[in-house]
Short mmCIF file of C-alpha atoms and ligand atoms in Angstrom, two decimals:
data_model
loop_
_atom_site.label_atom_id
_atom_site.label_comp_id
_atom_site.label_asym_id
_atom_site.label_seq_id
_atom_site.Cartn_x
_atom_site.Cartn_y
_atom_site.Cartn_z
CA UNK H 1 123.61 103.60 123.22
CA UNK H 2 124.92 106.20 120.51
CA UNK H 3 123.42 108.90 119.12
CA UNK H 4 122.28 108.94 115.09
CA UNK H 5 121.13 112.07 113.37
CA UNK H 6 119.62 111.25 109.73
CA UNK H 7 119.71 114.26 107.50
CA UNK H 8 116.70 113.60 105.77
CA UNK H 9 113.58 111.18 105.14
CA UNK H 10 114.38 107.82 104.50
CA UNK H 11 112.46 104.53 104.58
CA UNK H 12 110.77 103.66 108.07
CA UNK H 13 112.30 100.08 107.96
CA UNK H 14 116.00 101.72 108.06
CA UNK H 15 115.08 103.81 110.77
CA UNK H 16 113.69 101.08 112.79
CA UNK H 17 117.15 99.53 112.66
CA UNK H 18 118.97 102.35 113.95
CA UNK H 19 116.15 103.03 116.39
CA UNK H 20 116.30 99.23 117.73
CA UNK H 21 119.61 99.60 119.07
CA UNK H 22 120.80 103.88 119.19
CA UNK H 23 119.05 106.89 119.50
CA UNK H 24 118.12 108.72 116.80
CA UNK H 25 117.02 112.01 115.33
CA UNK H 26 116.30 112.70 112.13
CA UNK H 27 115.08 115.55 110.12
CA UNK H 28 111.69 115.24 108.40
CA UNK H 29 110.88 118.06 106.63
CA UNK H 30 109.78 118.35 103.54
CA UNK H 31 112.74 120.09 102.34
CA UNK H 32 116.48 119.64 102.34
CA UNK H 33 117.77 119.92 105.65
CA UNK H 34 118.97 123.76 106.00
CA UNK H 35 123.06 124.17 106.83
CA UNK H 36 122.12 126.33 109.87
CA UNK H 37 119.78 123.43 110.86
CA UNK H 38 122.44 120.90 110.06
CA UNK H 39 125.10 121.93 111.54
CA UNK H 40 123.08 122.26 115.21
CA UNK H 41 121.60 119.02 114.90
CA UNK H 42 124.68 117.05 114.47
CA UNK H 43 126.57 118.53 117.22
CA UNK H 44 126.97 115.24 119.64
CA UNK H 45 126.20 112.45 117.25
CA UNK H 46 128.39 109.37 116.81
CA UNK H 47 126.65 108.61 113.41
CA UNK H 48 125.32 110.01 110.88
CA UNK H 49 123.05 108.85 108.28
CA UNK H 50 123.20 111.37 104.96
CA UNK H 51 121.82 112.07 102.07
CA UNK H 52 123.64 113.19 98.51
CA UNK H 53 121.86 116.70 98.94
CA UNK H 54 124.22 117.23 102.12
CA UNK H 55 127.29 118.72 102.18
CA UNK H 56 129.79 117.18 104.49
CA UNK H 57 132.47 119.01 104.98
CA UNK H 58 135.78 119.95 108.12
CA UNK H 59 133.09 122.48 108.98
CA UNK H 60 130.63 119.65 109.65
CA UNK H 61 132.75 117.36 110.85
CA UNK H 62 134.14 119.70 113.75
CA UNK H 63 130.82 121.00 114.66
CA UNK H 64 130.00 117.49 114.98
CA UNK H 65 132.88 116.68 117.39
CA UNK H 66 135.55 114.06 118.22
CA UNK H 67 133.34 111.16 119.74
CA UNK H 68 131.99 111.43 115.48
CA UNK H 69 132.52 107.55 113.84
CA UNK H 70 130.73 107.34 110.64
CA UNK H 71 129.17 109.15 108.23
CA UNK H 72 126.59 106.85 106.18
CA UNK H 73 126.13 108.28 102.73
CA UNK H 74 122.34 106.83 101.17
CA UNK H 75 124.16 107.16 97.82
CA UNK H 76 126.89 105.56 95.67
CA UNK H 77 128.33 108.65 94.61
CA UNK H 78 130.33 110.64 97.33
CA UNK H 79 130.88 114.12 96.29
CA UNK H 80 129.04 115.09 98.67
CA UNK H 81 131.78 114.39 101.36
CA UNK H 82 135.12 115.77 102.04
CA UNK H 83 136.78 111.81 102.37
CA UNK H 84 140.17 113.39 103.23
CA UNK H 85 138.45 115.37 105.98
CA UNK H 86 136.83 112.03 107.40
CA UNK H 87 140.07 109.76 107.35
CA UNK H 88 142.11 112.84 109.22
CA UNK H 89 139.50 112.84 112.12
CA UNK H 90 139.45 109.41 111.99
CA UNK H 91 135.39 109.22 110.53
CA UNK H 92 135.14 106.34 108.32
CA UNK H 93 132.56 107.22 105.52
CA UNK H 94 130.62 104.57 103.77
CA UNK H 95 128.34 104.56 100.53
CA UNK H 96 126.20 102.40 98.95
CA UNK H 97 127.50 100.87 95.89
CA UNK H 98 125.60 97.62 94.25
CA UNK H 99 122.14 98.12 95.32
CA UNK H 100 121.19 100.92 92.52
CA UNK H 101 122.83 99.29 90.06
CA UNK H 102 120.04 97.87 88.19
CA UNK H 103 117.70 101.18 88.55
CA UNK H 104 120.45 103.37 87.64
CA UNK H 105 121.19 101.60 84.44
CA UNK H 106 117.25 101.17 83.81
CA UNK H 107 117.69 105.42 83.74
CA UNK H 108 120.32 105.70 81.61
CA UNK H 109 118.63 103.13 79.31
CA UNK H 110 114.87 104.92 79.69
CA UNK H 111 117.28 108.40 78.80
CA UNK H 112 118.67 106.57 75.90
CA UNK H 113 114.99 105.33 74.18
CA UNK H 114 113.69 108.67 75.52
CA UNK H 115 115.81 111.01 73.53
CA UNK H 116 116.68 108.91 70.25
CA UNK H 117 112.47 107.85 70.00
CA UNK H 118 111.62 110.98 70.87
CA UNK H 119 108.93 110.12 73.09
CA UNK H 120 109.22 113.78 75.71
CA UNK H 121 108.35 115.84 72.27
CA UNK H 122 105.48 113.38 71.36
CA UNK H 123 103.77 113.34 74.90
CA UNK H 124 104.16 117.03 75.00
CA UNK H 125 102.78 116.96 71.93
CA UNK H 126 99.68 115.48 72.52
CA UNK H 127 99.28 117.13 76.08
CA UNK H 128 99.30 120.24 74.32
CA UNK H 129 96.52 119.23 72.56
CA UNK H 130 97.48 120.02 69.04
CA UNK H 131 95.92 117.91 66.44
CA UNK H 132 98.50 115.10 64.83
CA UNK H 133 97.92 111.93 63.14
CA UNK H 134 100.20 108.92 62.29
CA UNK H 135 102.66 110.25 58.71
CA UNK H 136 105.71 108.60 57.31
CA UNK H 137 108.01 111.32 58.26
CA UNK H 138 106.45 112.12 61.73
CA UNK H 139 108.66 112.29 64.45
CA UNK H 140 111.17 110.32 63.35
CA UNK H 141 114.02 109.20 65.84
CA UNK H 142 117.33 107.62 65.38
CA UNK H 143 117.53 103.41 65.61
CA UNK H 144 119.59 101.89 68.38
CA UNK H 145 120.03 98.54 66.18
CA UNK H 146 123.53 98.07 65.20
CA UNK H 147 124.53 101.29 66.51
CA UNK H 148 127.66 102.00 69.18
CA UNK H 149 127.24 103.26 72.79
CA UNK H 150 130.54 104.57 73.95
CA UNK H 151 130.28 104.10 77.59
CA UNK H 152 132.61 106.62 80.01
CA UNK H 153 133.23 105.16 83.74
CA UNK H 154 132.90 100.83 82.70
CA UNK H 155 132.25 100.39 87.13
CA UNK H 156 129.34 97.95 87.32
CA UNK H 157 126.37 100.75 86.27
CA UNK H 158 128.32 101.23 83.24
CA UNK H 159 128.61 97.42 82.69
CA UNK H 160 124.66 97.19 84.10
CA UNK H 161 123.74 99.83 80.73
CA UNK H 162 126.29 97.76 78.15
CA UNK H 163 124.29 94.65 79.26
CA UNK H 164 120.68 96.60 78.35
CA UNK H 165 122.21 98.29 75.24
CA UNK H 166 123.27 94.90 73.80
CA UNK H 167 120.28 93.20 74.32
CA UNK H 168 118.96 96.01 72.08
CA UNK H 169 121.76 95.25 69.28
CA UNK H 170 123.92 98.44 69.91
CA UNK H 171 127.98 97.39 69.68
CA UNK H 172 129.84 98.79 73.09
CA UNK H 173 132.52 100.46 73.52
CA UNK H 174 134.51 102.02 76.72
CA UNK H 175 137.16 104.61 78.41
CA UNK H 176 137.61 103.05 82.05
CA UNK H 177 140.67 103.35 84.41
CA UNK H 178 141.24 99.85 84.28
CA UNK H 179 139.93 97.18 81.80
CA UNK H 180 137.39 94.90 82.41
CA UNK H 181 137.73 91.12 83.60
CA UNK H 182 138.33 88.67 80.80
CA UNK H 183 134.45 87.25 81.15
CA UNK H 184 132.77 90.63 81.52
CA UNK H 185 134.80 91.56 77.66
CA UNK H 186 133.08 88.49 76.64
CA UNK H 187 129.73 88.50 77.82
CA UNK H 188 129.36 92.22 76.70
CA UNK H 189 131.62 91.95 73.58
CA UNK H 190 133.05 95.43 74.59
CA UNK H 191 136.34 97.32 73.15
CA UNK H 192 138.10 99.69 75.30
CA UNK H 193 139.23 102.84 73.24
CA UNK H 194 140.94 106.37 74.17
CA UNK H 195 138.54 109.25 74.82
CA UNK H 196 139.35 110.39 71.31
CA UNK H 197 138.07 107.05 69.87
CA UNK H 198 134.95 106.97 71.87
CA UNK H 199 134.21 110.66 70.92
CA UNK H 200 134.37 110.34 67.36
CA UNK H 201 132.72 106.54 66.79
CA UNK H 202 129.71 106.44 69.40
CA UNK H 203 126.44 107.16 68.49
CA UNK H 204 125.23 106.98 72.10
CA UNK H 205 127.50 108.55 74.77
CA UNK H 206 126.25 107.09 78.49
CA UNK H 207 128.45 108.76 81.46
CA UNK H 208 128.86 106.24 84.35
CA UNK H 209 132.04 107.60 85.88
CA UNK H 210 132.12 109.50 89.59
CA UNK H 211 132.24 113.06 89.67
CA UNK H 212 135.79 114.99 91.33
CA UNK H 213 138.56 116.99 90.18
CA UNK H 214 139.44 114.62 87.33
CA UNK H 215 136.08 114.01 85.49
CA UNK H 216 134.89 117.93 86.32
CA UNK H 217 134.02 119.03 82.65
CA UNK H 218 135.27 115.91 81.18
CA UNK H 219 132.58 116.46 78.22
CA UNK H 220 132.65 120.46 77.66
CA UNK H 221 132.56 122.45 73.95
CA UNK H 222 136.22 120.90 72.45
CA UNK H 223 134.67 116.90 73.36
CA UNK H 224 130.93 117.84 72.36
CA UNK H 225 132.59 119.43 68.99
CA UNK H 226 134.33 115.83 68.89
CA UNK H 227 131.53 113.74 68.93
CA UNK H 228 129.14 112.91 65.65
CA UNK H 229 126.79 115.07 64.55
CA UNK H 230 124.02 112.31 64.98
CA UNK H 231 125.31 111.31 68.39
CA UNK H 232 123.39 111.55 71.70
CA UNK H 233 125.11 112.21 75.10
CA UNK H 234 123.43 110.85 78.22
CA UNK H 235 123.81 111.56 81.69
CA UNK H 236 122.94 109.42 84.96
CA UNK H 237 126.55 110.36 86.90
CA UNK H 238 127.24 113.71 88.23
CA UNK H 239 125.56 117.39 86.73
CA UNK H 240 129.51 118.98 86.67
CA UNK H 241 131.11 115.37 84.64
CA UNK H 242 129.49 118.03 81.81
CA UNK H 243 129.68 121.72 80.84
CA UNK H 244 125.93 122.43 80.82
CA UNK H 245 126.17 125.42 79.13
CA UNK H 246 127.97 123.80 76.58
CA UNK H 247 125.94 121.26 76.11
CA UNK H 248 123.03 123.59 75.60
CA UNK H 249 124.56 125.51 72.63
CA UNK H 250 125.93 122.09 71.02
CA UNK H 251 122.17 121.12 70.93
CA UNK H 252 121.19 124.59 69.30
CA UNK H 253 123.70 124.59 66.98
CA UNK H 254 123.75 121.02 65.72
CA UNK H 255 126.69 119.64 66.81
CA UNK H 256 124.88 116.97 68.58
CA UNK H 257 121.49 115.56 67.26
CA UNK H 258 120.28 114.82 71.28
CA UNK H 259 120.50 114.69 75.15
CA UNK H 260 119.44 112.87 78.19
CA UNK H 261 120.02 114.45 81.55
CA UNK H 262 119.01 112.69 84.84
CA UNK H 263 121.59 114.96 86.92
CA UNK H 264 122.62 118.78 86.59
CA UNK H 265 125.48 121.17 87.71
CA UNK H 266 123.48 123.35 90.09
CA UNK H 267 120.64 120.86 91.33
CA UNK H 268 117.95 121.55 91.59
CA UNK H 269 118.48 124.75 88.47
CA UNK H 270 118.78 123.15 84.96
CA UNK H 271 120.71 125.68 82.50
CA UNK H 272 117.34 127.78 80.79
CA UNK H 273 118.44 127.32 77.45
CA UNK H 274 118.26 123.46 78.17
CA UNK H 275 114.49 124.02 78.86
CA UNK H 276 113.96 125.66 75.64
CA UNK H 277 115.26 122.38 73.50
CA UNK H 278 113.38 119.28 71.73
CA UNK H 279 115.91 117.72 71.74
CA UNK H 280 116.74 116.99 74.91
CA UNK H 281 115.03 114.42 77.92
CA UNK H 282 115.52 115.57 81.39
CA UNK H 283 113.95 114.01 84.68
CA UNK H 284 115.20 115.51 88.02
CA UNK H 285 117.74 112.85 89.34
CA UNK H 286 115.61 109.76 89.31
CA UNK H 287 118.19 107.50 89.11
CA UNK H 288 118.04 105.22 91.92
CA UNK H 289 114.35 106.42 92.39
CA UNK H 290 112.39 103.26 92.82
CA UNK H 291 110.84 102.06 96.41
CA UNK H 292 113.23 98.60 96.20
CA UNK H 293 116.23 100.47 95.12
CA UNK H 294 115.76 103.19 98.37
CA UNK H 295 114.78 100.94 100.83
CA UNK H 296 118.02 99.08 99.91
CA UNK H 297 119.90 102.04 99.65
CA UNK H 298 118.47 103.12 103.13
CA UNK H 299 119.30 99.56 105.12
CA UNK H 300 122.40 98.98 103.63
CA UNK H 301 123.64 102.89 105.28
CA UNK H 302 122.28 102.18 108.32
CA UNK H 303 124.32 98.75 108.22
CA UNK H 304 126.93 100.77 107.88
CA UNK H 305 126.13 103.22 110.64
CA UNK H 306 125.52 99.82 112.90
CA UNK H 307 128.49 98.22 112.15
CA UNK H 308 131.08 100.65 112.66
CA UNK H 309 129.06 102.24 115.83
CA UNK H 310 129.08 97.94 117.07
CA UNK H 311 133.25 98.04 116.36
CA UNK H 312 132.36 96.02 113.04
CA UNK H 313 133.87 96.39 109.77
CA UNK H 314 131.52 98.50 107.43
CA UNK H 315 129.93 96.66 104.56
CA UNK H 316 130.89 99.27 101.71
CA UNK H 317 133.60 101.35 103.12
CA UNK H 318 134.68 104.41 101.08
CA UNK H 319 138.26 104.85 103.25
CA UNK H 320 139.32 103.29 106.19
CA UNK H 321 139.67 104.64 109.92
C1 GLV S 1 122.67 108.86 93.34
O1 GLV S 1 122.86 109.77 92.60
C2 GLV S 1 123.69 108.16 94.01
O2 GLV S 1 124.87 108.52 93.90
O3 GLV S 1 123.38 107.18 94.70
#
């Protein structure tokens, strides 16, 4: 029998897996685990189960000690974890790519309708309580027929929001390390372009693509300044892909008409001057929020945990041992 620590609350049918066969500890407070608390309670384990809100780090991994195999990230994205740290002490990490596909790129759609229709500044509107009434030129947003969504990061959340975005007639076009498979181009009907191209011609800019050294800032005041006037940049990767900051003065100053922002630089902050805009959606990280999409998220971790912990292959490795 091994020992498990889970960093935070997760689904009870996840737990009962580890639980069946290990045991496990897991922190169940209503907050983030602190790092003080962390870093006791995984002294000893062979597993460990995290979340995206914990960092995992050499520190981590030394106060966790040698007999450490796996650390189980409920999450796709992995900037959470040093992977280089893992593969030198021999951890393997794993994710949890596939199973928040479909939410994800219902988020980055929701964003998309959100921002262009308005709809934030019209609830808010009528929560305030201010009298309105239906007018030609009230609230108008920006159509999505026949209109281009430059998508950045074409992995298979980016090619989950192309599918959504042509079913509402937008044209789609992408920057992706490599190109997509002959039958995906024609299903989708997308063009891959430069950065340059993508900036200047898409009216909707969706960001799919993970967050490290290489995509830090990718969109920041030169790319905003880039992009059209009437364009809308949407966010459902990583807070740092984008300069917040300059994102907020872009929006002030008109050099882009909107903004959707599931994910921020400094989660849980949002830049103020964000908070002061119309023009701009933002929900706190709900990407993969729905009770399918977690409890997946949730078993297929603790697969992973189980597997490697049972001398098995793990399902979605991120490196190997
Ligand atoms: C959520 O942000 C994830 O990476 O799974």
């Amino acid at each position: 029998m091994s020992r498990i620590f889970v960093t935070g609350r997760v689904p009870e049918v996840a737990l009962e897996k580890l639980r069946a066969a290990h045991e496990v500890d897991a922190w169940t407070g209503p907050e983030s685990i602190s790092r003080e608390e962390l870093l006791t309670r995984v002294a000893g384990a062979d597993a460990v189960v995290s979340l995206l809100t914990e960092r995992i780090d050499a520190e981590l991994l030394d106060v966790a000690g040698p007999q450490l195999k796996v650390i189980a990230n409920v999450a796709v994205g992995y900037d959470n974890i040093d992977v280089p740290a893992c593969t030198d002490r021999g951890v393997i990490a794993t994710n949890t790519p596939g199973v928040l596909t479909e939410a994800t790129a219902d988020i980055a759609l929701g964003l998309i309708l959100s921002v262009t229709r308005r709809l934030g500044e019209g609830e808010r509107l009528i929560r305030s309580g201010q009298p309105w009434k239906w007018g030609m030129f009230f609230l108008l947003g920006s159509s999505l027929h026949g209109k281009t969504l430059g998508i950045i990061g074409m992995g298979s959340i980016g090619q989950a929001t192309a599918r959504r975005a042509k079913a509402f007639g937008m044209e789609i076009v992408y920057q992706s390390r490599s190109a997509l498979a002959a039958e995906v181009v024609a299903e989708l009907g997308a063009r891959r372009v430069d950065l340059d191209e993508l900036l200047a011609t898409s009216d909707v800019i969706s960001l799919h693509c993970p967050y490290g050294p290489a995509t830090h800032h990718l969109i920041g005041a030169e790319q905003l300044a880039a992009m059209k006037n009437s364009a809308y940049l949407i966010n459902t990767a990583r807070g740092p892909i984008i300069d917040e900051a300059a994102v907020a003065t872009a929006l002030q100053e008109g050099h882009i008409a909107g903004a959707g922002l599931d994910v921020f630089e400094n989660e849980p902050d949002v830049h103020l001057r964000l908070l002061e805009l119309d023009n701009v959606a933002l929900v706190p990280h709900l990407g993969s929020a729905t009770i399918e999409t977690r409890t997946a998220m949730a078993t297929l971790a603790a697969d992973n945990a189980l597997a490697v912990l049972g001398n098995e292959p793990p399902l979605t490795p991120i490196n190997a041992r």
